[in-house]
mmCIF file of N, CA and C in Angstrom:
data_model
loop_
_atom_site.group_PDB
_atom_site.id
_atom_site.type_symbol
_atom_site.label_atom_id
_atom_site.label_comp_id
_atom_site.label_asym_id
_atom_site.label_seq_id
_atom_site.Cartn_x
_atom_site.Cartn_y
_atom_site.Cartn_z
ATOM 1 N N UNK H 1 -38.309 27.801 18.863
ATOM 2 C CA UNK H 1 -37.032 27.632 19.532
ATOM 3 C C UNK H 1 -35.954 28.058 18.543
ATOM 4 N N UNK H 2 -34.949 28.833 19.288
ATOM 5 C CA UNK H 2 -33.770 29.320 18.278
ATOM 6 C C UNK H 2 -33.208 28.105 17.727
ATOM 7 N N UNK H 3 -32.486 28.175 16.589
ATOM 8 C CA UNK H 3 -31.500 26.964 16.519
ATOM 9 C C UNK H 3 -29.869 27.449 17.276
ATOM 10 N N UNK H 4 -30.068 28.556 18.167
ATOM 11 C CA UNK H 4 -28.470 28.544 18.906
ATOM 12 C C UNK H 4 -28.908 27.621 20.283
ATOM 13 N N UNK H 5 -30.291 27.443 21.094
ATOM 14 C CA UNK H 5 -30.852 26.537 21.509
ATOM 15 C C UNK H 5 -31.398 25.323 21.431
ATOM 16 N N UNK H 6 -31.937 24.880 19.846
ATOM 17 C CA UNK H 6 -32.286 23.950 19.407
ATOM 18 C C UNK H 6 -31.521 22.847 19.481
ATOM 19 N N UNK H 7 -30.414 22.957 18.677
ATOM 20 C CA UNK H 7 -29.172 21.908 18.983
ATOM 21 C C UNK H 7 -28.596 21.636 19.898
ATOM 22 N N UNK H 8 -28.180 22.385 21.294
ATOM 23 C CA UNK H 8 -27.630 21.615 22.128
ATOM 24 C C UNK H 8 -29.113 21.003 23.042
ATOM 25 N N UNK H 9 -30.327 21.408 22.848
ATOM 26 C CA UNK H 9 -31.621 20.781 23.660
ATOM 27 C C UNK H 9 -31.437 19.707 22.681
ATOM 28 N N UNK H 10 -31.608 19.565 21.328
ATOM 29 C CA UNK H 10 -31.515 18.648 20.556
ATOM 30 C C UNK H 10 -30.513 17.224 20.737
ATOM 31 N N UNK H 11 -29.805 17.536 20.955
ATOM 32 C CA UNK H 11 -28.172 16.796 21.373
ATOM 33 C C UNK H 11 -28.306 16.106 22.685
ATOM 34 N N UNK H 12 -28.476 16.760 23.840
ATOM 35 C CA UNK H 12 -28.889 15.973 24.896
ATOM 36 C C UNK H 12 -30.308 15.326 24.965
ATOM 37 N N UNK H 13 -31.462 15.308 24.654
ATOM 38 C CA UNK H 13 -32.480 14.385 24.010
ATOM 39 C C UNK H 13 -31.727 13.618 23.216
ATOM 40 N N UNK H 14 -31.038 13.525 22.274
ATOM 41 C CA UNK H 14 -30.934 12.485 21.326
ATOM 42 C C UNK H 14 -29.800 11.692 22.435
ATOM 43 N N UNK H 15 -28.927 11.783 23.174
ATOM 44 C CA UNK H 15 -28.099 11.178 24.059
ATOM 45 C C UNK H 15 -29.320 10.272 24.999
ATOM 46 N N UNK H 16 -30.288 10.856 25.659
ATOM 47 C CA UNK H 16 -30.999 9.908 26.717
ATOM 48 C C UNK H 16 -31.944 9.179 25.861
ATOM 49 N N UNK H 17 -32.215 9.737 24.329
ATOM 50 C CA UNK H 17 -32.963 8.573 23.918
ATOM 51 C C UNK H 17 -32.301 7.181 23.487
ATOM 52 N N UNK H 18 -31.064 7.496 22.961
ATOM 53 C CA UNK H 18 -29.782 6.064 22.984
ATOM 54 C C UNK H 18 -29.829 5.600 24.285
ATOM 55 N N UNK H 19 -29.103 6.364 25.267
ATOM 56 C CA UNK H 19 -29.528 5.716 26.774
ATOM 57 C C UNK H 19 -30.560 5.023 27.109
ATOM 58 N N UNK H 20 -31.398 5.456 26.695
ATOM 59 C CA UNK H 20 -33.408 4.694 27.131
ATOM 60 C C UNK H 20 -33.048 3.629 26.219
ATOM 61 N N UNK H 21 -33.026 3.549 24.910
ATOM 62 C CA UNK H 21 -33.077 2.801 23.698
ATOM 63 C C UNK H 21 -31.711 1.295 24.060
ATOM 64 N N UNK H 22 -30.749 1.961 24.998
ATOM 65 C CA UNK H 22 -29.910 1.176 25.343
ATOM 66 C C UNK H 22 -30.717 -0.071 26.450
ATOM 67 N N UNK H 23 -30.749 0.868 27.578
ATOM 68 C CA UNK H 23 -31.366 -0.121 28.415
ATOM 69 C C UNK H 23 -32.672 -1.028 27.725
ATOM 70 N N UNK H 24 -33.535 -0.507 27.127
ATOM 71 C CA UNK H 24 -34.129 -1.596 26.458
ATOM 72 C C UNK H 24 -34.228 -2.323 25.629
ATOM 73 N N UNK H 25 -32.473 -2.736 25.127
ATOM 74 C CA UNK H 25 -32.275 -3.902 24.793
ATOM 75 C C UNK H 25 -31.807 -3.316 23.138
ATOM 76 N N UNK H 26 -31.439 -1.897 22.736
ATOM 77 C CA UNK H 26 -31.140 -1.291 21.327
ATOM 78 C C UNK H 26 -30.205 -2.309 20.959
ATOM 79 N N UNK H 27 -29.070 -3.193 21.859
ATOM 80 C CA UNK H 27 -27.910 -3.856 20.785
ATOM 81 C C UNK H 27 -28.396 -4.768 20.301
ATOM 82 N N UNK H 28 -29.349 -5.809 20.991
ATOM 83 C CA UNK H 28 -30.394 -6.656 20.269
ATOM 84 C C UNK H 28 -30.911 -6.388 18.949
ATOM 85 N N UNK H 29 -31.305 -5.604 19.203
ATOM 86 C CA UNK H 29 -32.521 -4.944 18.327
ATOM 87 C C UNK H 29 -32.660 -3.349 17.862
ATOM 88 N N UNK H 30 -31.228 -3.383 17.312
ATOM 89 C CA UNK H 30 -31.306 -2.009 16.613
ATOM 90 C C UNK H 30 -32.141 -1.007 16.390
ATOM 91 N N UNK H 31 -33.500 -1.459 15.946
ATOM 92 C CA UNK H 31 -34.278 -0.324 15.538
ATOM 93 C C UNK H 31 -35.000 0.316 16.869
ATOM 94 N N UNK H 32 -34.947 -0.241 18.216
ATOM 95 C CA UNK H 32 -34.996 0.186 19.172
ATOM 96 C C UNK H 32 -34.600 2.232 19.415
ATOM 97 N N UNK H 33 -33.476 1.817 19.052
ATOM 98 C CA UNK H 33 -32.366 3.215 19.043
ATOM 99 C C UNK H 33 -33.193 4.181 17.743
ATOM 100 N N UNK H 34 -33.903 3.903 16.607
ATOM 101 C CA UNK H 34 -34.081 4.553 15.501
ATOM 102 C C UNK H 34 -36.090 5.087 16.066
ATOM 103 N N UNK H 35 -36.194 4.090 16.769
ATOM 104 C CA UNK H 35 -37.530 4.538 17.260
ATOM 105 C C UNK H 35 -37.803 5.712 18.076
ATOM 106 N N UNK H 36 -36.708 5.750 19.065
ATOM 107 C CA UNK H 36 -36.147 7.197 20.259
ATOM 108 C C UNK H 36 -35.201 7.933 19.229
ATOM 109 N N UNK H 37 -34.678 7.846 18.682
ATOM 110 C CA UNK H 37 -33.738 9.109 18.008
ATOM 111 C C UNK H 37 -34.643 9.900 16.711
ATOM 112 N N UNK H 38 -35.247 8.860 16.232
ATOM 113 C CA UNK H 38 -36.349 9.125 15.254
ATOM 114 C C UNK H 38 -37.456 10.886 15.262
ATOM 115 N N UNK H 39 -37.924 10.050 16.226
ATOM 116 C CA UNK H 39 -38.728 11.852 17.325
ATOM 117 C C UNK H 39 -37.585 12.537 17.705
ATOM 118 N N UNK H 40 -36.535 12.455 18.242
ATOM 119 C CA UNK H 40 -35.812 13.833 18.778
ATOM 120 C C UNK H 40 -35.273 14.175 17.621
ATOM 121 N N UNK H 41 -34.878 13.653 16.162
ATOM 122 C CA UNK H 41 -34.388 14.529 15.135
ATOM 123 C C UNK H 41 -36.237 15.002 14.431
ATOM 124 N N UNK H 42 -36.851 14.384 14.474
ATOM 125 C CA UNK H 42 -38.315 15.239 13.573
ATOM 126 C C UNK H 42 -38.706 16.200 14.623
ATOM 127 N N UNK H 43 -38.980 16.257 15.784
ATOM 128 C CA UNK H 43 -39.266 17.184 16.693
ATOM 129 C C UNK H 43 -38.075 18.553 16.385
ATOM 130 N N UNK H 44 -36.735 18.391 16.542
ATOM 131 C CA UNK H 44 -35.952 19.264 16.686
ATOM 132 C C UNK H 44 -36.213 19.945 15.247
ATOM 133 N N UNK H 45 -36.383 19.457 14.197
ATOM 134 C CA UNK H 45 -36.458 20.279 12.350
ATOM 135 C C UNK H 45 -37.719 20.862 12.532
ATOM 136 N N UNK H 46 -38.859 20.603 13.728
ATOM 137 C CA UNK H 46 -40.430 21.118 13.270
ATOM 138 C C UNK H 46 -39.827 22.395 14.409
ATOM 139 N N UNK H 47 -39.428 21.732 15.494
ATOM 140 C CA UNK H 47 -38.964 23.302 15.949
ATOM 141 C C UNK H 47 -37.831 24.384 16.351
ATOM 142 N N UNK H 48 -36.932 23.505 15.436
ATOM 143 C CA UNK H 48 -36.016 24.741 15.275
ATOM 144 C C UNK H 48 -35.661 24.979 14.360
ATOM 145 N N UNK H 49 -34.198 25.251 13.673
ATOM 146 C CA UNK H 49 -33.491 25.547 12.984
ATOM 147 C C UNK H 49 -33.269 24.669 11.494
ATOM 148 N N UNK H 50 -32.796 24.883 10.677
ATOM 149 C CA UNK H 50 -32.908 23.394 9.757
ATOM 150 C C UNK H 50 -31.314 23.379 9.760
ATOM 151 N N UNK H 51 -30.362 23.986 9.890
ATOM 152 C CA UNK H 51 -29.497 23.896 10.748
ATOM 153 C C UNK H 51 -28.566 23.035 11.681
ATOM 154 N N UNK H 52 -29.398 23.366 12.999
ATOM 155 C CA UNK H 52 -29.903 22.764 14.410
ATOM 156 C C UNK H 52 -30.202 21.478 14.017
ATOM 157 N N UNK H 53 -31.299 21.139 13.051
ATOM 158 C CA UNK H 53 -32.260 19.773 12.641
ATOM 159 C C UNK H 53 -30.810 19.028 12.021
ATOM 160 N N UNK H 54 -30.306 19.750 11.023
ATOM 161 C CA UNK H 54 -29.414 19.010 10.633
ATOM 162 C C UNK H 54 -27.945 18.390 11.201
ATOM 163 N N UNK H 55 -27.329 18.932 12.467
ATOM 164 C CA UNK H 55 -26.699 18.767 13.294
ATOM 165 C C UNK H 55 -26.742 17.725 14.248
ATOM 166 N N UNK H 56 -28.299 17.799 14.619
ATOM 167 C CA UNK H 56 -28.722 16.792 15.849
ATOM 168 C C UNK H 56 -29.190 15.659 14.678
ATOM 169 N N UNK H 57 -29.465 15.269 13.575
ATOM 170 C CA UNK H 57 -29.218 14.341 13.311
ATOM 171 C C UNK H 57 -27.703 13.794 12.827
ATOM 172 N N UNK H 58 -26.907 14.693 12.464
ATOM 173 C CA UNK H 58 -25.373 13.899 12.424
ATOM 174 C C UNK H 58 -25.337 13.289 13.885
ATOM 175 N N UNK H 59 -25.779 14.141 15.022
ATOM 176 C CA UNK H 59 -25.190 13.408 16.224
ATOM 177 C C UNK H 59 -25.780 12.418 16.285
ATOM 178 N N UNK H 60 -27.286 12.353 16.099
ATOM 179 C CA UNK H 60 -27.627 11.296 16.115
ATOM 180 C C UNK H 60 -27.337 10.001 15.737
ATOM 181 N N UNK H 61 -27.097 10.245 14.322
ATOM 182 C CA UNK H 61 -26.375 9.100 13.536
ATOM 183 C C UNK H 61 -25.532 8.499 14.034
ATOM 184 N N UNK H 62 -24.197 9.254 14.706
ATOM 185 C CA UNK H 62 -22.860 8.745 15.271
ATOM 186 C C UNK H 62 -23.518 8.142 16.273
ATOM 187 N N UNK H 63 -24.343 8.899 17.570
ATOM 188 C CA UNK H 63 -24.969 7.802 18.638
ATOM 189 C C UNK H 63 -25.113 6.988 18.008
ATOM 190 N N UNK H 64 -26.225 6.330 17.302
ATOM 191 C CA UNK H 64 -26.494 4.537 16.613
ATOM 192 C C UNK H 64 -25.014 3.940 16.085
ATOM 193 N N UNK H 65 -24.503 4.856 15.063
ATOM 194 C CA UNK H 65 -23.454 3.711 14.453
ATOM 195 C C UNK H 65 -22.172 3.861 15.609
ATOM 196 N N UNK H 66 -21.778 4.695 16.563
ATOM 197 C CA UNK H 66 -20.794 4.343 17.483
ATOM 198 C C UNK H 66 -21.025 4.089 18.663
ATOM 199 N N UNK H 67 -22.236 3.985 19.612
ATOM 200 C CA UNK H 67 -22.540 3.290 20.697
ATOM 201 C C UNK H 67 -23.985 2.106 20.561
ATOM 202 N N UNK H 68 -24.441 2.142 19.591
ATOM 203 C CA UNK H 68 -25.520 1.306 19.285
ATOM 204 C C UNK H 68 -25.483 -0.182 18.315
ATOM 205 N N UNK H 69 -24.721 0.475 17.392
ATOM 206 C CA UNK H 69 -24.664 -0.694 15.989
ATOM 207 C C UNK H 69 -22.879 -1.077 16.025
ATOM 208 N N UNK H 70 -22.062 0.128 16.720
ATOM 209 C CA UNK H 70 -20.481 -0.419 17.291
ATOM 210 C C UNK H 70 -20.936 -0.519 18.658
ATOM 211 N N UNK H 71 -20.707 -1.214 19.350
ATOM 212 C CA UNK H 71 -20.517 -0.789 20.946
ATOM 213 C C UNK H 71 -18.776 -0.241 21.593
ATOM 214 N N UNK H 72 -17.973 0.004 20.758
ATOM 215 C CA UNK H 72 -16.557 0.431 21.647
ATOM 216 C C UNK H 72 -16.794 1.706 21.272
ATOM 217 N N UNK H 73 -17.940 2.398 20.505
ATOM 218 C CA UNK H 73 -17.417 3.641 20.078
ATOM 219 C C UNK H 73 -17.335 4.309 18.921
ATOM 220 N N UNK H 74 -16.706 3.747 18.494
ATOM 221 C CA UNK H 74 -16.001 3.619 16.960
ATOM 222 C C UNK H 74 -17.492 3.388 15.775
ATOM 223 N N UNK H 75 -17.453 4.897 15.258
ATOM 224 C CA UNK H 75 -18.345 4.665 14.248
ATOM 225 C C UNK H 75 -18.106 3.868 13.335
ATOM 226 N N UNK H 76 -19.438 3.009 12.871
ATOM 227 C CA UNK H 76 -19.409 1.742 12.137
ATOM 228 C C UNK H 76 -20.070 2.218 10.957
ATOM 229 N N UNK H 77 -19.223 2.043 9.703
ATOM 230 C CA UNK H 77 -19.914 2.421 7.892
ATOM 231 C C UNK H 77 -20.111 1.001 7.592
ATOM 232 N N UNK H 78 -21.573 0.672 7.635
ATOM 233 C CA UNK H 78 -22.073 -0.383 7.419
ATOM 234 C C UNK H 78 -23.154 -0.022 6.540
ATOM 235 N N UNK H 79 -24.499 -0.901 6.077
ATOM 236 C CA UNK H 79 -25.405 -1.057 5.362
ATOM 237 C C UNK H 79 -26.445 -0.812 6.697
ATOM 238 N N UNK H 80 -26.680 -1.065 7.968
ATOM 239 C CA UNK H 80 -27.003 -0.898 8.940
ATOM 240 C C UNK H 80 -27.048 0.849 9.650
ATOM 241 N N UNK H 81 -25.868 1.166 9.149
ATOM 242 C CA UNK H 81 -25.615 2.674 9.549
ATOM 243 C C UNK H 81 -26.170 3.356 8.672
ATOM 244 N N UNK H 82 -25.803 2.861 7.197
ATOM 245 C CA UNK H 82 -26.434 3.990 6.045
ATOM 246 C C UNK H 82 -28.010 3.752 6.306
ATOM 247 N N UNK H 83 -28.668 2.946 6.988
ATOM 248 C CA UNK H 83 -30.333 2.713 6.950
ATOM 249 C C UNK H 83 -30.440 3.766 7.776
ATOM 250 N N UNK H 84 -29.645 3.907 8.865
ATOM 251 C CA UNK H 84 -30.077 4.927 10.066
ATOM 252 C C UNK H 84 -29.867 6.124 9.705
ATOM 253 N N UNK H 85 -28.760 6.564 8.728
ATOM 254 C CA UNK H 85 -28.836 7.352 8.413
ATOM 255 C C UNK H 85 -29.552 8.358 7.538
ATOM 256 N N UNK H 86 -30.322 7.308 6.340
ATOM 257 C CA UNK H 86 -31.680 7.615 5.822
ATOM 258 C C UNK H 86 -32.704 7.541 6.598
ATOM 259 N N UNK H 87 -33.172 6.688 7.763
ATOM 260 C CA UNK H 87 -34.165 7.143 8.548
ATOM 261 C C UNK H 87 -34.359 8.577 9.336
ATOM 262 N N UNK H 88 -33.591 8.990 9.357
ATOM 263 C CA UNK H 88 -32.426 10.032 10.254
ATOM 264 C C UNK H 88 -32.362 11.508 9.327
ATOM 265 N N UNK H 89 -32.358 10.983 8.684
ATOM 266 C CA UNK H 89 -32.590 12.256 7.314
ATOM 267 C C UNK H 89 -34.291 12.030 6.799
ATOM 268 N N UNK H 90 -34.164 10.871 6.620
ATOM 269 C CA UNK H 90 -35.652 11.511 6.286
ATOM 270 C C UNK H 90 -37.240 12.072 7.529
ATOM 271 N N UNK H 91 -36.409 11.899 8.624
ATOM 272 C CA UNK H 91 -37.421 12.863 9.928
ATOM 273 C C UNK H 91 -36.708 14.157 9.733
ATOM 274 N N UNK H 92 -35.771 14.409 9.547
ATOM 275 C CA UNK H 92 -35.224 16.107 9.045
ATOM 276 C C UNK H 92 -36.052 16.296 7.664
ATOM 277 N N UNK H 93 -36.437 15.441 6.924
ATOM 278 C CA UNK H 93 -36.970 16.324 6.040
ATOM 279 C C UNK H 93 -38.894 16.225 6.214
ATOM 280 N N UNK H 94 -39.544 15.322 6.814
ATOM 281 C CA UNK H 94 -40.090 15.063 7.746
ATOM 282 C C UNK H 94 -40.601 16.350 8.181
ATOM 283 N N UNK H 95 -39.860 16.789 9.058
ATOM 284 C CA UNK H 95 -40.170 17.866 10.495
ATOM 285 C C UNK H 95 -40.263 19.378 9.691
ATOM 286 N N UNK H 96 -39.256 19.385 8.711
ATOM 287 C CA UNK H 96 -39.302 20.841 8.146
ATOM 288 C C UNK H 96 -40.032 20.446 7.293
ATOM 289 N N UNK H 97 -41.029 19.599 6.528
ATOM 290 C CA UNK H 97 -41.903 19.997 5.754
ATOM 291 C C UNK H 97 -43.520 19.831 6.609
ATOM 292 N N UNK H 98 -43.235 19.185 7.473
ATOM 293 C CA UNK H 98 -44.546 19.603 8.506
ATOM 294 C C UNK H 98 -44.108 21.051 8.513
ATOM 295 N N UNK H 99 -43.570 21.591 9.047
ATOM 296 C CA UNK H 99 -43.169 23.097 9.930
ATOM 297 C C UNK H 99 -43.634 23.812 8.574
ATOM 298 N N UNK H 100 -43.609 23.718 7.064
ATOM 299 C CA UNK H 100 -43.740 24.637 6.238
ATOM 300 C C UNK H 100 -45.163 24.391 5.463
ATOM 301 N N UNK H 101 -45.689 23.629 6.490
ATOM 302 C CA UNK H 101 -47.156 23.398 5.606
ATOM 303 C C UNK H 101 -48.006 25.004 6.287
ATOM 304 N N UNK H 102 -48.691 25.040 5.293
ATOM 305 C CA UNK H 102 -49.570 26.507 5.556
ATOM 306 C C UNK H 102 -50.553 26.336 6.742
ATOM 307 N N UNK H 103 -50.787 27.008 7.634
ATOM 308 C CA UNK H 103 -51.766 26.875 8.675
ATOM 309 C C UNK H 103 -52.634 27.218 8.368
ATOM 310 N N UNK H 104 -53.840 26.852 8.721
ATOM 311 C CA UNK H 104 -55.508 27.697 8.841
ATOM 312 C C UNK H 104 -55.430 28.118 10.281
ATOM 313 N N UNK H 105 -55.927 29.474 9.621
ATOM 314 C CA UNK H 105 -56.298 30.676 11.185
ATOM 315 C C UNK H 105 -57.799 30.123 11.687
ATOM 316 N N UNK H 106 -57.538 30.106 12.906
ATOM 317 C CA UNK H 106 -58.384 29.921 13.561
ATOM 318 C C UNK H 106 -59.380 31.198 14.098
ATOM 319 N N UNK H 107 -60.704 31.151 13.588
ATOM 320 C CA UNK H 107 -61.692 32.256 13.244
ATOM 321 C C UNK H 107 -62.495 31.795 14.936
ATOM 322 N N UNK H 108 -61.956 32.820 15.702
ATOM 323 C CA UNK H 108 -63.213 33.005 17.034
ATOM 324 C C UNK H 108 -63.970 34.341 16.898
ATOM 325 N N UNK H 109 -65.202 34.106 16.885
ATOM 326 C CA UNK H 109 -66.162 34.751 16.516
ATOM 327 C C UNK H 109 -66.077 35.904 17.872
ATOM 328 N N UNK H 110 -66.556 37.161 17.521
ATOM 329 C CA UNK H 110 -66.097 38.362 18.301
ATOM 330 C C UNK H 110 -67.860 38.155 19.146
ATOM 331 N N UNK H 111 -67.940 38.824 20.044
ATOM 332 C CA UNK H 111 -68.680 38.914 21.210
ATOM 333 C C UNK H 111 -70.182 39.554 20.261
ATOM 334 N N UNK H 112 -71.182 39.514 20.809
ATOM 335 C CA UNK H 112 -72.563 39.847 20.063
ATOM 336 C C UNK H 112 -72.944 41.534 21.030
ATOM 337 N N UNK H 113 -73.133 42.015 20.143
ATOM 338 C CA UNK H 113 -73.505 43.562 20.754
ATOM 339 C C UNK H 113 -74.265 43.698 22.239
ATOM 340 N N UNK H 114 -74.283 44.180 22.989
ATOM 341 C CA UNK H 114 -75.071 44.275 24.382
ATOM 342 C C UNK H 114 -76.799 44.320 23.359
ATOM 343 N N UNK H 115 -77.073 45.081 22.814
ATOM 344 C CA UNK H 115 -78.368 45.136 22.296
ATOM 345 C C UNK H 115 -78.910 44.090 21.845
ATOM 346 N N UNK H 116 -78.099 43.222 20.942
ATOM 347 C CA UNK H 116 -78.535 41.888 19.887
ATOM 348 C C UNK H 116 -78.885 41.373 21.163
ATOM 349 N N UNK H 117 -78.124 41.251 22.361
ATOM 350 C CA UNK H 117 -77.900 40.043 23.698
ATOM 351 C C UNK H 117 -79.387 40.339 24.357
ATOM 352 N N UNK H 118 -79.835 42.156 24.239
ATOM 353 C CA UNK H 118 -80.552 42.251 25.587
ATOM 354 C C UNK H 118 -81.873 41.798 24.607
ATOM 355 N N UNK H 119 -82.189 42.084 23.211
ATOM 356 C CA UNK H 119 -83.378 41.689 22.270
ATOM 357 C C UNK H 119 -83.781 40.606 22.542
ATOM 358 N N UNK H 120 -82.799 39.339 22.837
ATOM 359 C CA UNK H 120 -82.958 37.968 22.515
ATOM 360 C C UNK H 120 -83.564 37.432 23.773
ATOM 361 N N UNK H 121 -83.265 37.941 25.038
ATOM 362 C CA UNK H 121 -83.516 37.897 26.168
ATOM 363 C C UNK H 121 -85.137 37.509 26.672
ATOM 364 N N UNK H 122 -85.503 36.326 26.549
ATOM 365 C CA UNK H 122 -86.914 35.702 26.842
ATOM 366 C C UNK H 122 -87.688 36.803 28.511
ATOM 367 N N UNK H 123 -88.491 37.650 28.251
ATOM 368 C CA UNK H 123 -89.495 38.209 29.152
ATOM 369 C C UNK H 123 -89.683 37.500 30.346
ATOM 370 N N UNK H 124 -89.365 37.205 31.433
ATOM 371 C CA UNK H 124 -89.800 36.246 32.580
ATOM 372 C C UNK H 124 -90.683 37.189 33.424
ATOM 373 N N UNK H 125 -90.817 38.625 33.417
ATOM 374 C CA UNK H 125 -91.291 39.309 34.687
ATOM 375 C C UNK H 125 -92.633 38.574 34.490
ATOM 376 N N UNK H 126 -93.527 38.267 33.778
ATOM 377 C CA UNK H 126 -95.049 37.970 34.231
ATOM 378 C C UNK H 126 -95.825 38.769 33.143
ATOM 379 N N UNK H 127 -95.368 40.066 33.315
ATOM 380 C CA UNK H 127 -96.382 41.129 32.553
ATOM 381 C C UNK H 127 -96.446 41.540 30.701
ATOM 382 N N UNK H 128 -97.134 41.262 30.935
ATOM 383 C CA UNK H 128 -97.300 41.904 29.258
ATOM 384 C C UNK H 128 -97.534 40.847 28.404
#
């Protein structure tokens, strides 16, 4: 995914996961909100932009500390916010160091010659 796409897909996921995280009870229980925003900032750094990754977690952040950990809005610089905000950073760094681990190629073995196939071929006619 581009990061000129990444971030605003990024941005609205991280909005309905506060929303979800809301209705089930995030002002209670804060880490509610860090559990749903958590995956949409490591998902967005494994596939997009680091950028993008880094963007949708500022938004993220402001979602928790101004509708989650403030409720009027108003971002809150607390000891509470700076946690989210290291959780929050560390799935950005998280997602882009999954994304830069080396892959193993996957080896599918190529088709066996018509000859090797017809050799191997058990005799059923009866004769011989």
């Amino acid at each position: 995914m581009s990061g000129g796409f990444g971030f605003p897909f990024g941005c609205v996921a991280a909005v309905v996961a506060v929303v979800l995280a809301d209705l089930a009870g995030a002002t209670r229980d804060p880490w509610y909100a860090l559990v749903t925003l958590g995956p949409v900032v490591l998902l967005t750094a494994f596939w997009s932009s680091v950028t993008a990754a880094i963007g949708v977690a500022a938004v993220a952040w402001a979602l928790d500390a101004g509708f989650v950990l403030g409720r009027a809005g108003e971002l809150r610089f607390d000891a509470a916010s700076a946690l989210a905000g290291g959780v929050l950073g560390a799935a950005v760094v998280v997602g882009l160091l999954a994304r830069s681990r080396p892959r193993v190629p996957v080896r599918v073995p190529a088709p066996r010659p018509p000859a090797e196939v017809a050799a191997r071929r058990p005799d059923l006619t009866g004769v011989g």
